[in-house]
Each structure stands twice: as structure tokens, then as C-alpha cells.
Amino acid sequence: MSQWIWMAVGAGLVLSIEGLYLIYWRYLGSGSVRDYINEDQAPEGKYRILRKMKTPNQRIALVDYRGEMWIYGNGDVMFSTTEDEHMYAEVMVHIPMAAAGKRKKILIIGGGGGVTTREALRYSEVEEITTVDVDDVMLDFGKNLDALVKFNKGSLNHPKVKTVIEDGRSFVERAPAKWDVIIIDIPEPTNGCPQLSRLFSWEFYGLLKERLEPNGAISVACSTSSWMPEYFWSIQETLKKAGFHVLPYHNFVLEDGEDWGFCLATLFSVQADSLRMLVSTQYLTPEKLKDMFHMPYYFVNRHQKGKIQTDRNTALLDIVNDAF
């Protein structure tokens, strides 16, 4: 009998060790969920990871949460099929579209999900949209992942849309074209991806100035800036240093308690109260539009603070690191 007991104990130990190894691998080791989904970015409640993969640019996770699709890059949500994504895309696209003198040629940098492209396609005068993303997997999701294609209405497969797999800075440097509207929708630089700073730099903004039509407009996503307003201010000051007129705006999402900052940059002066939506929008009502350009006290750059991001410094990365 004792022999059977010892065999059972041994088997139990083996199973326990295997179980502990799986837990370590999943939560702390190389297969860790934390490598793919940052704790503060995880959905609230049970979710299912459909797929994890590593590309030369980032770690990607495809997540199902209550029937919605969330796509993560290096731990942060890149895009999703949530109501928030509708709001974000409207704010990102329709403000510069309203400010620009014409809307024939559009450049979107960081448009792998296809949602901003979907919104840009709503303008009948649009003739060509170039959507650039550094990661072919993200663009493939936007083109072929059923849930995302349904959400973006097949925008990345539209005949007016040209998709480019390339670093946005490199693409603009070699492209001879000029655009009426340029949309820069990329995450903030991090220690894991410090090269993103080059898409926020004075040198890059100077290049965009050359590639923008005289009556064109640019929008720049400035992250959830309520907890690091210096980041928002630094982008504003860098754009000004490059020669742009800058009109900051923000979008507070009550459900999440997050306040997203944006910059509208033009080569001519724009008054916020002169902007009118040129297509019907679900979220950007006249009241909401007015509120977005009324900056709360924690966003107002009264003392012209903000560091100039260049190709040679780590101004924005330092601000992000200090915020954590």
C-alpha cells in the first residue's frame, strides 16, 4: 500500500511542478501575458487571447472581450471595435478635414486598423488616401480580419486607398507628393520603441511642412495627456518651432475617465469657432466641437512650457518615463 501512496505523491509533485511552470511561463516567463498586455491596459473582466505573435516591430495580441476585438501592440491598445474607437476616429479625422481648404489627397500614418481611413472615405471629394503602417501584421488585420473589416467597412481594400508597409518617417522622406490633410496617429515613444520620437521631432515636422499643401491641415494624436500635460505642450511647441500655427484640442471620454490630447497644425491661422463639420457625425455635435477647443486648466500651457523634440534628444521619452 505504501508503494502506491508514494507513487501517488510522486505523480502529484510532477503535476504540481508542471502547473507551476505553466503559471510562470504564462505570467512571468517568455510567454507572459504581461509581455503582450500591460496591466493598466487590460479589459475590465474576463477576456480571451485569440492570438499572440512577435514581429520585428512589436509584440501583438489579438483579444476577444465581450464580443469586441481589441488589438494590442507592445502592451498597449492600438485599436479596437469599441464605441470609443468611433469617437476617436471622428476626432482624429474630421477636425483637420474641416480646417483644410480641400480634401483630395490624404496621408494617414499609423492607420493599420483602417478606422481613420474609413472616416476619411466619407468625403466625396477625396481622390486618394495613402495609409502607412510600419507593421504588415497590423495592416493585414485591417484588411482581412473579419471583425475589423466589418468595423472599418472594408476601408483598406477600397480602390481609393493605397496601403504602404513602411516606417512613416522613411515614407515621407522619399515621397515627392504633397497632401491636403495629414493624420499622424501613432503612440508615444517608449523604452521599447524609442525610434517613435523621430515621428514627433522638429525635423520631421519641418518635412511635413514641405509636404503639406498651403491650405492643408495636420492632426497629431498626443496621447492621454491629462496625467502628463508636458507631453502635450512639448508637441505643441515643437510644431510651432517648425513653423506651424497650432490649435490644441482634447476629447474627454467620460466612461474611461481619460482625456486625449490632439493638435491641429496648419500653415495659416485657424479660429476654432470657424470650424464646421462637412459630413454628418455621430459624436462631433456643435456643442461637443466647442467644448473640445475649450481647454481645461490642467491642459492650458499658460507659461509656454514644453521641450522641443529633435532627432538628437529624448524629450518626449523622458516625459513618458517620468510619468510612470
PDB file of C-alpha atoms in Angstrom:
ATOM      1  CA  MET A   1       0.000   0.000   0.000  1.00  0.00           C
ATOM      2  CA  SER A   2       2.827   2.407   0.887  1.00  0.00           C
ATOM      3  CA  GLN A   3       4.275   1.919  -2.604  1.00  0.00           C
ATOM      4  CA  TRP A   4       1.017   3.148  -4.161  1.00  0.00           C
ATOM      5  CA  ILE A   5       0.940   6.108  -1.786  1.00  0.00           C
ATOM      6  CA  TRP A   6       4.468   7.133  -2.757  1.00  0.00           C
ATOM      7  CA  MET A   7       3.621   6.744  -6.440  1.00  0.00           C
ATOM      8  CA  ALA A   8       0.588   8.986  -5.983  1.00  0.00           C
ATOM      9  CA  VAL A   9       2.665  11.564  -4.100  1.00  0.00           C
ATOM     10  CA  GLY A  10       5.287  11.483  -6.862  1.00  0.00           C
ATOM     11  CA  ALA A  11       2.690  11.944  -9.569  1.00  0.00           C
ATOM     12  CA  GLY A  12       1.179  14.815  -7.618  1.00  0.00           C
ATOM     13  CA  LEU A  13       4.554  16.515  -7.323  1.00  0.00           C
ATOM     14  CA  VAL A  14       5.167  16.161 -11.062  1.00  0.00           C
ATOM     15  CA  LEU A  15       1.774  17.680 -11.860  1.00  0.00           C
ATOM     16  CA  SER A  16       2.349  20.499  -9.375  1.00  0.00           C
ATOM     17  CA  ILE A  17       5.749  21.306 -10.865  1.00  0.00           C
ATOM     18  CA  GLU A  18       4.296  21.279 -14.387  1.00  0.00           C
ATOM     19  CA  GLY A  19       1.448  23.509 -13.242  1.00  0.00           C
ATOM     20  CA  LEU A  20       3.830  25.968 -11.589  1.00  0.00           C
ATOM     21  CA  TYR A  21       5.962  26.024 -14.729  1.00  0.00           C
ATOM     22  CA  LEU A  22       2.918  26.824 -16.869  1.00  0.00           C
ATOM     23  CA  ILE A  23       1.924  29.615 -14.498  1.00  0.00           C
ATOM     24  CA  TYR A  24       5.458  31.013 -14.604  1.00  0.00           C
ATOM     25  CA  TRP A  25       5.599  30.773 -18.398  1.00  0.00           C
ATOM     26  CA  ARG A  26       2.234  32.476 -18.816  1.00  0.00           C
ATOM     27  CA  TYR A  27       2.588  35.270 -16.271  1.00  0.00           C
ATOM     28  CA  LEU A  28       6.320  35.840 -15.735  1.00  0.00           C
ATOM     29  CA  GLY A  29       8.322  33.977 -18.368  1.00  0.00           C
ATOM     30  CA  SER A  30       8.696  34.369 -22.120  1.00  0.00           C
ATOM     31  CA  GLY A  31       5.043  33.558 -22.754  1.00  0.00           C
ATOM     32  CA  SER A  32       3.842  36.086 -20.196  1.00  0.00           C
ATOM     33  CA  VAL A  33       0.550  37.821 -20.846  1.00  0.00           C
ATOM     34  CA  ARG A  34       2.205  40.895 -19.337  1.00  0.00           C
ATOM     35  CA  ASP A  35       4.589  40.963 -22.291  1.00  0.00           C
ATOM     36  CA  TYR A  36       1.586  41.463 -24.551  1.00  0.00           C
ATOM     37  CA  ILE A  37      -0.996  43.305 -22.420  1.00  0.00           C
ATOM     38  CA  ASN A  38       0.027  45.997 -19.946  1.00  0.00           C
ATOM     39  CA  GLU A  39      -1.797  45.667 -16.654  1.00  0.00           C
ATOM     40  CA  ASP A  40      -3.332  49.142 -16.875  1.00  0.00           C
ATOM     41  CA  GLN A  41      -4.492  48.434 -20.452  1.00  0.00           C
ATOM     42  CA  ALA A  42      -6.211  45.106 -19.750  1.00  0.00           C
ATOM     43  CA  PRO A  43     -10.006  44.898 -20.204  1.00  0.00           C
ATOM     44  CA  GLU A  44     -12.046  45.037 -17.004  1.00  0.00           C
ATOM     45  CA  GLY A  45     -13.310  41.484 -16.679  1.00  0.00           C
ATOM     46  CA  LYS A  46     -12.696  38.185 -18.370  1.00  0.00           C
ATOM     47  CA  TYR A  47     -11.175  38.257 -21.818  1.00  0.00           C
ATOM     48  CA  ARG A  48      -9.774  35.709 -24.209  1.00  0.00           C
ATOM     49  CA  ILE A  49      -6.466  35.983 -26.034  1.00  0.00           C
ATOM     50  CA  LEU A  50      -7.107  34.657 -29.512  1.00  0.00           C
ATOM     51  CA  ARG A  51      -3.581  35.030 -30.783  1.00  0.00           C
ATOM     52  CA  LYS A  52      -0.141  36.242 -29.714  1.00  0.00           C
ATOM     53  CA  MET A  53       2.736  36.952 -32.055  1.00  0.00           C
ATOM     54  CA  LYS A  54       6.021  38.800 -32.291  1.00  0.00           C
ATOM     55  CA  THR A  55       7.013  40.858 -35.322  1.00  0.00           C
ATOM     56  CA  PRO A  56      10.257  42.756 -35.927  1.00  0.00           C
ATOM     57  CA  ASN A  57       8.495  45.868 -34.631  1.00  0.00           C
ATOM     58  CA  GLN A  58       6.353  44.769 -31.702  1.00  0.00           C
ATOM     59  CA  ARG A  59       4.547  42.116 -29.678  1.00  0.00           C
ATOM     60  CA  ILE A  60       0.948  41.809 -30.846  1.00  0.00           C
ATOM     61  CA  ALA A  61      -2.040  40.311 -29.051  1.00  0.00           C
ATOM     62  CA  LEU A  62      -5.473  39.746 -30.526  1.00  0.00           C
ATOM     63  CA  VAL A  63      -8.089  39.779 -27.750  1.00  0.00           C
ATOM     64  CA  ASP A  64     -11.804  38.978 -27.638  1.00  0.00           C
ATOM     65  CA  TYR A  65     -13.616  40.905 -24.905  1.00  0.00           C
ATOM     66  CA  ARG A  66     -17.384  40.544 -24.705  1.00  0.00           C
ATOM     67  CA  GLY A  67     -17.623  40.079 -28.448  1.00  0.00           C
ATOM     68  CA  GLU A  68     -15.389  43.086 -29.209  1.00  0.00           C
ATOM     69  CA  MET A  69     -11.954  42.813 -30.781  1.00  0.00           C
ATOM     70  CA  TRP A  70      -9.022  44.549 -29.093  1.00  0.00           C
ATOM     71  CA  ILE A  71      -5.614  44.635 -30.806  1.00  0.00           C
ATOM     72  CA  TYR A  72      -2.550  45.289 -28.643  1.00  0.00           C
ATOM     73  CA  GLY A  73       0.933  46.375 -29.679  1.00  0.00           C
ATOM     74  CA  ASN A  74       3.744  46.221 -27.108  1.00  0.00           C
ATOM     75  CA  GLY A  75       1.202  46.015 -24.321  1.00  0.00           C
ATOM     76  CA  ASP A  76      -0.965  48.984 -25.317  1.00  0.00           C
ATOM     77  CA  VAL A  77      -4.300  49.016 -27.146  1.00  0.00           C
ATOM     78  CA  MET A  78      -3.651  50.076 -30.732  1.00  0.00           C
ATOM     79  CA  PHE A  79      -7.241  49.888 -31.971  1.00  0.00           C
ATOM     80  CA  SER A  80     -10.464  48.023 -31.284  1.00  0.00           C
ATOM     81  CA  THR A  81     -14.048  47.529 -32.407  1.00  0.00           C
ATOM     82  CA  THR A  82     -15.464  49.527 -29.486  1.00  0.00           C
ATOM     83  CA  GLU A  83     -17.642  52.625 -29.408  1.00  0.00           C
ATOM     84  CA  ASP A  84     -14.625  54.601 -28.164  1.00  0.00           C
ATOM     85  CA  GLU A  85     -12.890  53.870 -31.450  1.00  0.00           C
ATOM     86  CA  HIS A  86     -15.716  55.585 -33.360  1.00  0.00           C
ATOM     87  CA  MET A  87     -15.285  58.687 -31.193  1.00  0.00           C
ATOM     88  CA  TYR A  88     -11.512  58.692 -31.523  1.00  0.00           C
ATOM     89  CA  ALA A  89     -11.598  58.343 -35.315  1.00  0.00           C
ATOM     90  CA  GLU A  90     -14.086  61.192 -35.701  1.00  0.00           C
ATOM     91  CA  VAL A  91     -11.935  63.491 -33.564  1.00  0.00           C
ATOM     92  CA  MET A  92      -8.743  62.468 -35.358  1.00  0.00           C
ATOM     93  CA  VAL A  93     -10.078  62.872 -38.907  1.00  0.00           C
ATOM     94  CA  HIS A  94     -12.910  65.387 -39.124  1.00  0.00           C
ATOM     95  CA  ILE A  95     -11.163  68.285 -37.373  1.00  0.00           C
ATOM     96  CA  PRO A  96      -8.320  68.586 -39.934  1.00  0.00           C
ATOM     97  CA  MET A  97     -10.778  67.834 -42.747  1.00  0.00           C
ATOM     98  CA  ALA A  98     -12.876  70.797 -41.621  1.00  0.00           C
ATOM     99  CA  ALA A  99      -9.835  73.078 -41.402  1.00  0.00           C
ATOM    100  CA  ALA A 100      -8.287  72.179 -44.786  1.00  0.00           C
ATOM    101  CA  GLY A 101      -9.086  74.155 -47.922  1.00  0.00           C
ATOM    102  CA  LYS A 102      -9.522  70.956 -49.947  1.00  0.00           C
ATOM    103  CA  ARG A 103      -9.600  67.241 -49.268  1.00  0.00           C
ATOM    104  CA  LYS A 104      -8.401  65.423 -52.369  1.00  0.00           C
ATOM    105  CA  LYS A 105      -5.196  63.739 -51.190  1.00  0.00           C
ATOM    106  CA  ILE A 106      -4.927  62.329 -47.670  1.00  0.00           C
ATOM    107  CA  LEU A 107      -1.975  60.774 -45.830  1.00  0.00           C
ATOM    108  CA  ILE A 108      -2.569  58.659 -42.709  1.00  0.00           C
ATOM    109  CA  ILE A 109       0.454  57.478 -40.710  1.00  0.00           C
ATOM    110  CA  GLY A 110      -0.363  54.719 -38.237  1.00  0.00           C
ATOM    111  CA  GLY A 111      -3.608  53.621 -39.838  1.00  0.00           C
ATOM    112  CA  GLY A 112      -3.338  49.834 -39.609  1.00  0.00           C
ATOM    113  CA  GLY A 113      -6.813  49.368 -38.172  1.00  0.00           C
ATOM    114  CA  GLY A 114      -8.465  51.177 -41.056  1.00  0.00           C
ATOM    115  CA  VAL A 115     -10.890  53.152 -38.870  1.00  0.00           C
ATOM    116  CA  THR A 116      -9.413  56.590 -39.618  1.00  0.00           C
ATOM    117  CA  THR A 117      -9.305  55.600 -43.305  1.00  0.00           C
ATOM    118  CA  ARG A 118     -12.990  54.707 -43.086  1.00  0.00           C
ATOM    119  CA  GLU A 119     -13.811  58.202 -41.817  1.00  0.00           C
ATOM    120  CA  ALA A 120     -11.693  59.910 -44.477  1.00  0.00           C
ATOM    121  CA  LEU A 121     -13.524  57.981 -47.202  1.00  0.00           C
ATOM    122  CA  ARG A 122     -16.784  59.654 -46.193  1.00  0.00           C
ATOM    123  CA  TYR A 123     -15.786  62.776 -48.166  1.00  0.00           C
ATOM    124  CA  SER A 124     -16.857  62.542 -51.794  1.00  0.00           C
ATOM    125  CA  GLU A 125     -14.081  64.864 -52.968  1.00  0.00           C
ATOM    126  CA  VAL A 126     -11.371  62.519 -51.675  1.00  0.00           C
ATOM    127  CA  GLU A 127      -9.451  61.092 -54.626  1.00  0.00           C
ATOM    128  CA  GLU A 128      -6.613  59.241 -52.917  1.00  0.00           C
ATOM    129  CA  ILE A 129      -5.768  58.067 -49.403  1.00  0.00           C
ATOM    130  CA  THR A 130      -2.331  56.713 -48.557  1.00  0.00           C
ATOM    131  CA  THR A 131      -2.401  54.703 -45.337  1.00  0.00           C
ATOM    132  CA  VAL A 132       1.010  53.873 -43.883  1.00  0.00           C
ATOM    133  CA  ASP A 133       1.817  51.445 -41.091  1.00  0.00           C
ATOM    134  CA  VAL A 134       5.194  50.051 -40.123  1.00  0.00           C
ATOM    135  CA  ASP A 135       3.814  46.600 -39.304  1.00  0.00           C
ATOM    136  CA  ASP A 136       2.450  44.329 -42.038  1.00  0.00           C
ATOM    137  CA  VAL A 137       0.531  42.280 -39.446  1.00  0.00           C
ATOM    138  CA  MET A 138      -1.477  45.314 -38.330  1.00  0.00           C
ATOM    139  CA  LEU A 139      -2.357  46.198 -41.919  1.00  0.00           C
ATOM    140  CA  ASP A 140      -3.248  42.574 -42.609  1.00  0.00           C
ATOM    141  CA  PHE A 141      -5.676  42.653 -39.672  1.00  0.00           C
ATOM    142  CA  GLY A 142      -7.286  45.796 -41.063  1.00  0.00           C
ATOM    143  CA  LYS A 143      -7.671  44.194 -44.477  1.00  0.00           C
ATOM    144  CA  ASN A 144      -8.588  40.621 -43.636  1.00  0.00           C
ATOM    145  CA  LEU A 145      -9.715  40.148 -40.026  1.00  0.00           C
ATOM    146  CA  ASP A 146     -13.484  39.745 -40.367  1.00  0.00           C
ATOM    147  CA  ALA A 147     -14.490  41.639 -37.224  1.00  0.00           C
ATOM    148  CA  LEU A 148     -12.190  44.542 -38.047  1.00  0.00           C
ATOM    149  CA  VAL A 149     -13.091  44.637 -41.752  1.00  0.00           C
ATOM    150  CA  LYS A 150     -16.763  44.829 -40.767  1.00  0.00           C
ATOM    151  CA  PHE A 151     -15.947  47.638 -38.321  1.00  0.00           C
ATOM    152  CA  ASN A 152     -13.855  49.678 -40.768  1.00  0.00           C
ATOM    153  CA  LYS A 153     -16.277  48.909 -43.633  1.00  0.00           C
ATOM    154  CA  GLY A 154     -13.532  47.424 -45.764  1.00  0.00           C
ATOM    155  CA  SER A 155     -11.771  50.775 -45.988  1.00  0.00           C
ATOM    156  CA  LEU A 156      -8.261  49.399 -46.514  1.00  0.00           C
ATOM    157  CA  ASN A 157      -9.481  47.417 -49.525  1.00  0.00           C
ATOM    158  CA  HIS A 158     -11.174  50.446 -51.133  1.00  0.00           C
ATOM    159  CA  PRO A 159      -9.962  51.418 -54.644  1.00  0.00           C
ATOM    160  CA  LYS A 160      -9.165  54.961 -53.478  1.00  0.00           C
ATOM    161  CA  VAL A 161      -6.859  53.624 -50.760  1.00  0.00           C
ATOM    162  CA  LYS A 162      -3.196  52.740 -51.155  1.00  0.00           C
ATOM    163  CA  THR A 163      -1.621  50.901 -48.215  1.00  0.00           C
ATOM    164  CA  VAL A 164       2.107  51.088 -47.534  1.00  0.00           C
ATOM    165  CA  ILE A 165       4.114  48.929 -45.137  1.00  0.00           C
ATOM    166  CA  GLU A 166       6.912  51.251 -44.078  1.00  0.00           C
ATOM    167  CA  ASP A 167       8.112  53.496 -41.295  1.00  0.00           C
ATOM    168  CA  GLY A 168       6.143  56.740 -41.649  1.00  0.00           C
ATOM    169  CA  ARG A 169       9.231  58.935 -41.466  1.00  0.00           C
ATOM    170  CA  SER A 170      11.017  56.961 -44.174  1.00  0.00           C
ATOM    171  CA  PHE A 171       7.951  57.075 -46.406  1.00  0.00           C
ATOM    172  CA  VAL A 172       7.571  60.851 -46.146  1.00  0.00           C
ATOM    173  CA  GLU A 173      11.302  61.379 -46.735  1.00  0.00           C
ATOM    174  CA  ARG A 174      11.210  59.575 -50.078  1.00  0.00           C
ATOM    175  CA  ALA A 175       7.699  60.572 -51.239  1.00  0.00           C
ATOM    176  CA  PRO A 176       7.620  63.532 -53.665  1.00  0.00           C
ATOM    177  CA  ALA A 177       3.884  64.067 -53.197  1.00  0.00           C
ATOM    178  CA  LYS A 178       2.009  66.780 -51.329  1.00  0.00           C
ATOM    179  CA  TRP A 179      -1.155  66.189 -49.314  1.00  0.00           C
ATOM    180  CA  ASP A 180      -4.172  68.246 -48.333  1.00  0.00           C
ATOM    181  CA  VAL A 181      -4.619  66.501 -44.979  1.00  0.00           C
ATOM    182  CA  ILE A 182      -2.055  64.556 -42.958  1.00  0.00           C
ATOM    183  CA  ILE A 183      -3.118  62.460 -39.956  1.00  0.00           C
ATOM    184  CA  ILE A 184      -0.425  61.279 -37.519  1.00  0.00           C
ATOM    185  CA  ASP A 185      -1.923  58.569 -35.319  1.00  0.00           C
ATOM    186  CA  ILE A 186       0.965  56.860 -33.545  1.00  0.00           C
ATOM    187  CA  PRO A 187       1.638  56.003 -29.887  1.00  0.00           C
ATOM    188  CA  GLU A 188       4.095  57.849 -27.686  1.00  0.00           C
ATOM    189  CA  PRO A 189       7.750  56.766 -27.724  1.00  0.00           C
ATOM    190  CA  THR A 190       8.722  54.241 -25.061  1.00  0.00           C
ATOM    191  CA  ASN A 191      11.889  52.489 -23.965  1.00  0.00           C
ATOM    192  CA  GLY A 192      10.751  49.532 -26.057  1.00  0.00           C
ATOM    193  CA  CYS A 193      10.267  51.711 -29.143  1.00  0.00           C
ATOM    194  CA  PRO A 194      12.325  54.918 -28.742  1.00  0.00           C
ATOM    195  CA  GLN A 195      12.556  55.417 -32.519  1.00  0.00           C
ATOM    196  CA  LEU A 196       8.977  56.729 -32.491  1.00  0.00           C
ATOM    197  CA  SER A 197      10.479  60.016 -31.290  1.00  0.00           C
ATOM    198  CA  ARG A 198      11.566  60.631 -34.898  1.00  0.00           C
ATOM    199  CA  LEU A 199       7.896  60.981 -35.887  1.00  0.00           C
ATOM    200  CA  PHE A 200       7.394  63.770 -33.334  1.00  0.00           C
ATOM    201  CA  SER A 201      10.592  65.714 -33.983  1.00  0.00           C
ATOM    202  CA  TRP A 202      11.174  69.257 -35.196  1.00  0.00           C
ATOM    203  CA  GLU A 203      12.974  67.836 -38.225  1.00  0.00           C
ATOM    204  CA  PHE A 204      10.040  65.576 -39.145  1.00  0.00           C
ATOM    205  CA  TYR A 205       7.500  68.348 -38.683  1.00  0.00           C
ATOM    206  CA  GLY A 206       9.664  70.529 -40.949  1.00  0.00           C
ATOM    207  CA  LEU A 207       9.491  67.792 -43.567  1.00  0.00           C
ATOM    208  CA  LEU A 208       5.695  67.608 -43.189  1.00  0.00           C
ATOM    209  CA  LYS A 209       5.553  71.366 -43.726  1.00  0.00           C
ATOM    210  CA  GLU A 210       7.165  70.848 -47.135  1.00  0.00           C
ATOM    211  CA  ARG A 211       4.758  68.010 -47.984  1.00  0.00           C
ATOM    212  CA  LEU A 212       1.595  69.873 -46.950  1.00  0.00           C
ATOM    213  CA  GLU A 213      -0.425  71.928 -49.418  1.00  0.00           C
ATOM    214  CA  PRO A 214      -0.514  75.640 -48.422  1.00  0.00           C
ATOM    215  CA  ASN A 215      -4.169  75.411 -47.335  1.00  0.00           C
ATOM    216  CA  GLY A 216      -3.758  71.933 -45.836  1.00  0.00           C
ATOM    217  CA  ALA A 217      -4.104  70.702 -42.261  1.00  0.00           C
ATOM    218  CA  ILE A 218      -2.443  68.163 -39.976  1.00  0.00           C
ATOM    219  CA  SER A 219      -3.747  66.392 -36.889  1.00  0.00           C
ATOM    220  CA  VAL A 220      -1.389  64.819 -34.359  1.00  0.00           C
ATOM    221  CA  ALA A 221      -2.505  62.418 -31.624  1.00  0.00           C
ATOM    222  CA  CYS A 222      -0.918  63.452 -28.315  1.00  0.00           C
ATOM    223  CA  SER A 223      -1.824  60.501 -26.067  1.00  0.00           C
ATOM    224  CA  THR A 224      -3.890  60.574 -22.867  1.00  0.00           C
ATOM    225  CA  SER A 225      -2.241  63.741 -21.745  1.00  0.00           C
ATOM    226  CA  SER A 226      -4.141  64.615 -18.565  1.00  0.00           C
ATOM    227  CA  TRP A 227      -1.520  62.790 -16.498  1.00  0.00           C
ATOM    228  CA  MET A 228       1.453  64.204 -18.443  1.00  0.00           C
ATOM    229  CA  PRO A 229       0.468  67.625 -19.848  1.00  0.00           C
ATOM    230  CA  GLU A 230       4.142  68.389 -20.540  1.00  0.00           C
ATOM    231  CA  TYR A 231       3.946  65.786 -23.318  1.00  0.00           C
ATOM    232  CA  PHE A 232       1.029  67.643 -24.916  1.00  0.00           C
ATOM    233  CA  TRP A 233       2.769  71.000 -24.512  1.00  0.00           C
ATOM    234  CA  SER A 234       6.031  69.718 -25.991  1.00  0.00           C
ATOM    235  CA  ILE A 235       4.298  68.567 -29.178  1.00  0.00           C
ATOM    236  CA  GLN A 236       2.630  71.962 -29.450  1.00  0.00           C
ATOM    237  CA  GLU A 237       5.922  73.825 -29.004  1.00  0.00           C
ATOM    238  CA  THR A 238       7.748  71.531 -31.445  1.00  0.00           C
ATOM    239  CA  LEU A 239       5.092  72.115 -34.113  1.00  0.00           C
ATOM    240  CA  LYS A 240       5.339  75.879 -33.550  1.00  0.00           C
ATOM    241  CA  LYS A 241       9.127  75.710 -33.807  1.00  0.00           C
ATOM    242  CA  ALA A 242       8.681  74.003 -37.196  1.00  0.00           C
ATOM    243  CA  GLY A 243       6.588  76.962 -38.388  1.00  0.00           C
ATOM    244  CA  PHE A 244       3.005  75.779 -37.880  1.00  0.00           C
ATOM    245  CA  HIS A 245       0.023  77.576 -36.436  1.00  0.00           C
ATOM    246  CA  VAL A 246      -1.149  75.214 -33.699  1.00  0.00           C
ATOM    247  CA  LEU A 247      -4.623  74.819 -32.252  1.00  0.00           C
ATOM    248  CA  PRO A 248      -4.721  72.262 -29.402  1.00  0.00           C
ATOM    249  CA  TYR A 249      -7.903  70.360 -28.630  1.00  0.00           C
ATOM    250  CA  HIS A 250      -8.932  67.447 -26.468  1.00  0.00           C
ATOM    251  CA  ASN A 251     -11.535  64.732 -26.092  1.00  0.00           C
ATOM    252  CA  PHE A 252     -12.583  63.650 -22.611  1.00  0.00           C
ATOM    253  CA  VAL A 253     -14.118  60.156 -22.556  1.00  0.00           C
ATOM    254  CA  LEU A 254     -16.368  60.075 -19.523  1.00  0.00           C
ATOM    255  CA  GLU A 255     -16.747  56.286 -19.465  1.00  0.00           C
ATOM    256  CA  ASP A 256     -12.978  55.753 -19.236  1.00  0.00           C
ATOM    257  CA  GLY A 257     -12.070  58.910 -17.382  1.00  0.00           C
ATOM    258  CA  GLU A 258      -9.375  59.574 -19.998  1.00  0.00           C
ATOM    259  CA  ASP A 259      -8.623  62.874 -21.680  1.00  0.00           C
ATOM    260  CA  TRP A 260      -6.983  62.548 -25.097  1.00  0.00           C
ATOM    261  CA  GLY A 261      -4.970  65.464 -26.437  1.00  0.00           C
ATOM    262  CA  PHE A 262      -4.656  66.430 -30.114  1.00  0.00           C
ATOM    263  CA  CYS A 263      -3.026  69.187 -32.141  1.00  0.00           C
ATOM    264  CA  LEU A 264      -4.386  70.805 -35.283  1.00  0.00           C
ATOM    265  CA  ALA A 265      -1.458  72.251 -37.251  1.00  0.00           C
ATOM    266  CA  THR A 266      -1.801  74.495 -40.297  1.00  0.00           C
ATOM    267  CA  LEU A 267       0.249  76.985 -42.326  1.00  0.00           C
ATOM    268  CA  PHE A 268      -2.432  79.625 -41.770  1.00  0.00           C
ATOM    269  CA  SER A 269      -4.303  80.834 -38.711  1.00  0.00           C
ATOM    270  CA  VAL A 270      -7.461  78.900 -37.821  1.00  0.00           C
ATOM    271  CA  GLN A 271     -10.125  80.024 -35.363  1.00  0.00           C
ATOM    272  CA  ALA A 272     -11.848  77.202 -33.507  1.00  0.00           C
ATOM    273  CA  ASP A 273     -15.292  78.807 -33.792  1.00  0.00           C
ATOM    274  CA  SER A 274     -14.963  78.869 -37.584  1.00  0.00           C
ATOM    275  CA  LEU A 275     -14.795  75.072 -37.894  1.00  0.00           C
ATOM    276  CA  ARG A 276     -17.895  73.254 -39.127  1.00  0.00           C
ATOM    277  CA  MET A 277     -18.350  69.565 -39.806  1.00  0.00           C
ATOM    278  CA  LEU A 278     -18.642  68.896 -43.535  1.00  0.00           C
ATOM    279  CA  VAL A 279     -20.190  65.424 -43.142  1.00  0.00           C
ATOM    280  CA  SER A 280     -22.723  64.147 -40.657  1.00  0.00           C
ATOM    281  CA  THR A 281     -21.084  62.898 -37.480  1.00  0.00           C
ATOM    282  CA  GLN A 282     -22.458  60.909 -34.586  1.00  0.00           C
ATOM    283  CA  TYR A 283     -20.183  62.316 -31.932  1.00  0.00           C
ATOM    284  CA  LEU A 284     -18.953  65.746 -33.040  1.00  0.00           C
ATOM    285  CA  THR A 285     -22.022  67.834 -32.395  1.00  0.00           C
ATOM    286  CA  PRO A 286     -21.628  71.658 -32.467  1.00  0.00           C
ATOM    287  CA  GLU A 287     -21.689  71.636 -28.661  1.00  0.00           C
ATOM    288  CA  LYS A 288     -19.041  68.944 -28.421  1.00  0.00           C
ATOM    289  CA  LEU A 289     -16.878  70.687 -31.002  1.00  0.00           C
ATOM    290  CA  LYS A 290     -16.950  73.897 -28.971  1.00  0.00           C
ATOM    291  CA  ASP A 291     -16.114  72.011 -25.786  1.00  0.00           C
ATOM    292  CA  MET A 292     -13.141  70.251 -27.383  1.00  0.00           C
ATOM    293  CA  PHE A 293     -11.352  73.548 -28.030  1.00  0.00           C
ATOM    294  CA  HIS A 294     -12.080  74.832 -24.519  1.00  0.00           C
ATOM    295  CA  MET A 295      -9.001  73.584 -22.693  1.00  0.00           C
ATOM    296  CA  PRO A 296      -9.292  72.576 -19.017  1.00  0.00           C
ATOM    297  CA  TYR A 297      -6.865  74.221 -16.610  1.00  0.00           C
ATOM    298  CA  TYR A 298      -4.537  71.214 -16.494  1.00  0.00           C
ATOM    299  CA  PHE A 299      -4.060  71.382 -20.287  1.00  0.00           C
ATOM    300  CA  VAL A 300      -3.578  75.127 -20.724  1.00  0.00           C
ATOM    301  CA  ASN A 301       0.050  75.972 -21.473  1.00  0.00           C
ATOM    302  CA  ARG A 302      -0.007  79.424 -19.890  1.00  0.00           C
ATOM    303  CA  HIS A 303       3.748  79.732 -19.500  1.00  0.00           C
ATOM    304  CA  GLN A 304       4.751  78.297 -22.893  1.00  0.00           C
ATOM    305  CA  LYS A 305       6.290  75.256 -21.269  1.00  0.00           C
ATOM    306  CA  GLY A 306       7.313  72.270 -23.338  1.00  0.00           C
ATOM    307  CA  LYS A 307      10.582  70.886 -24.649  1.00  0.00           C
ATOM    308  CA  ILE A 308      11.439  70.819 -28.343  1.00  0.00           C
ATOM    309  CA  GLN A 309      11.718  67.222 -29.568  1.00  0.00           C
ATOM    310  CA  THR A 310      14.539  66.796 -32.074  1.00  0.00           C
ATOM    311  CA  ASP A 311      16.140  63.834 -33.800  1.00  0.00           C
ATOM    312  CA  ARG A 312      19.007  64.078 -31.322  1.00  0.00           C
ATOM    313  CA  ASN A 313      17.263  64.227 -27.938  1.00  0.00           C
ATOM    314  CA  THR A 314      14.793  62.149 -25.898  1.00  0.00           C
ATOM    315  CA  ALA A 315      12.472  64.931 -24.746  1.00  0.00           C
ATOM    316  CA  LEU A 316       9.150  63.078 -25.120  1.00  0.00           C
ATOM    317  CA  LEU A 317      10.555  59.738 -23.979  1.00  0.00           C
ATOM    318  CA  ASP A 318      11.864  61.380 -20.793  1.00  0.00           C
ATOM    319  CA  ILE A 319       8.420  62.848 -20.089  1.00  0.00           C
ATOM    320  CA  VAL A 320       6.768  59.429 -20.603  1.00  0.00           C
ATOM    321  CA  ASN A 321       9.308  57.715 -18.325  1.00  0.00           C
ATOM    322  CA  ASP A 322       8.865  60.347 -15.610  1.00  0.00           C
ATOM    323  CA  ALA A 323       5.090  59.879 -15.730  1.00  0.00           C
ATOM    324  CA  PHE A 324       5.319  56.190 -14.806  1.00  0.00           C
TER     325      PHE A 324
END
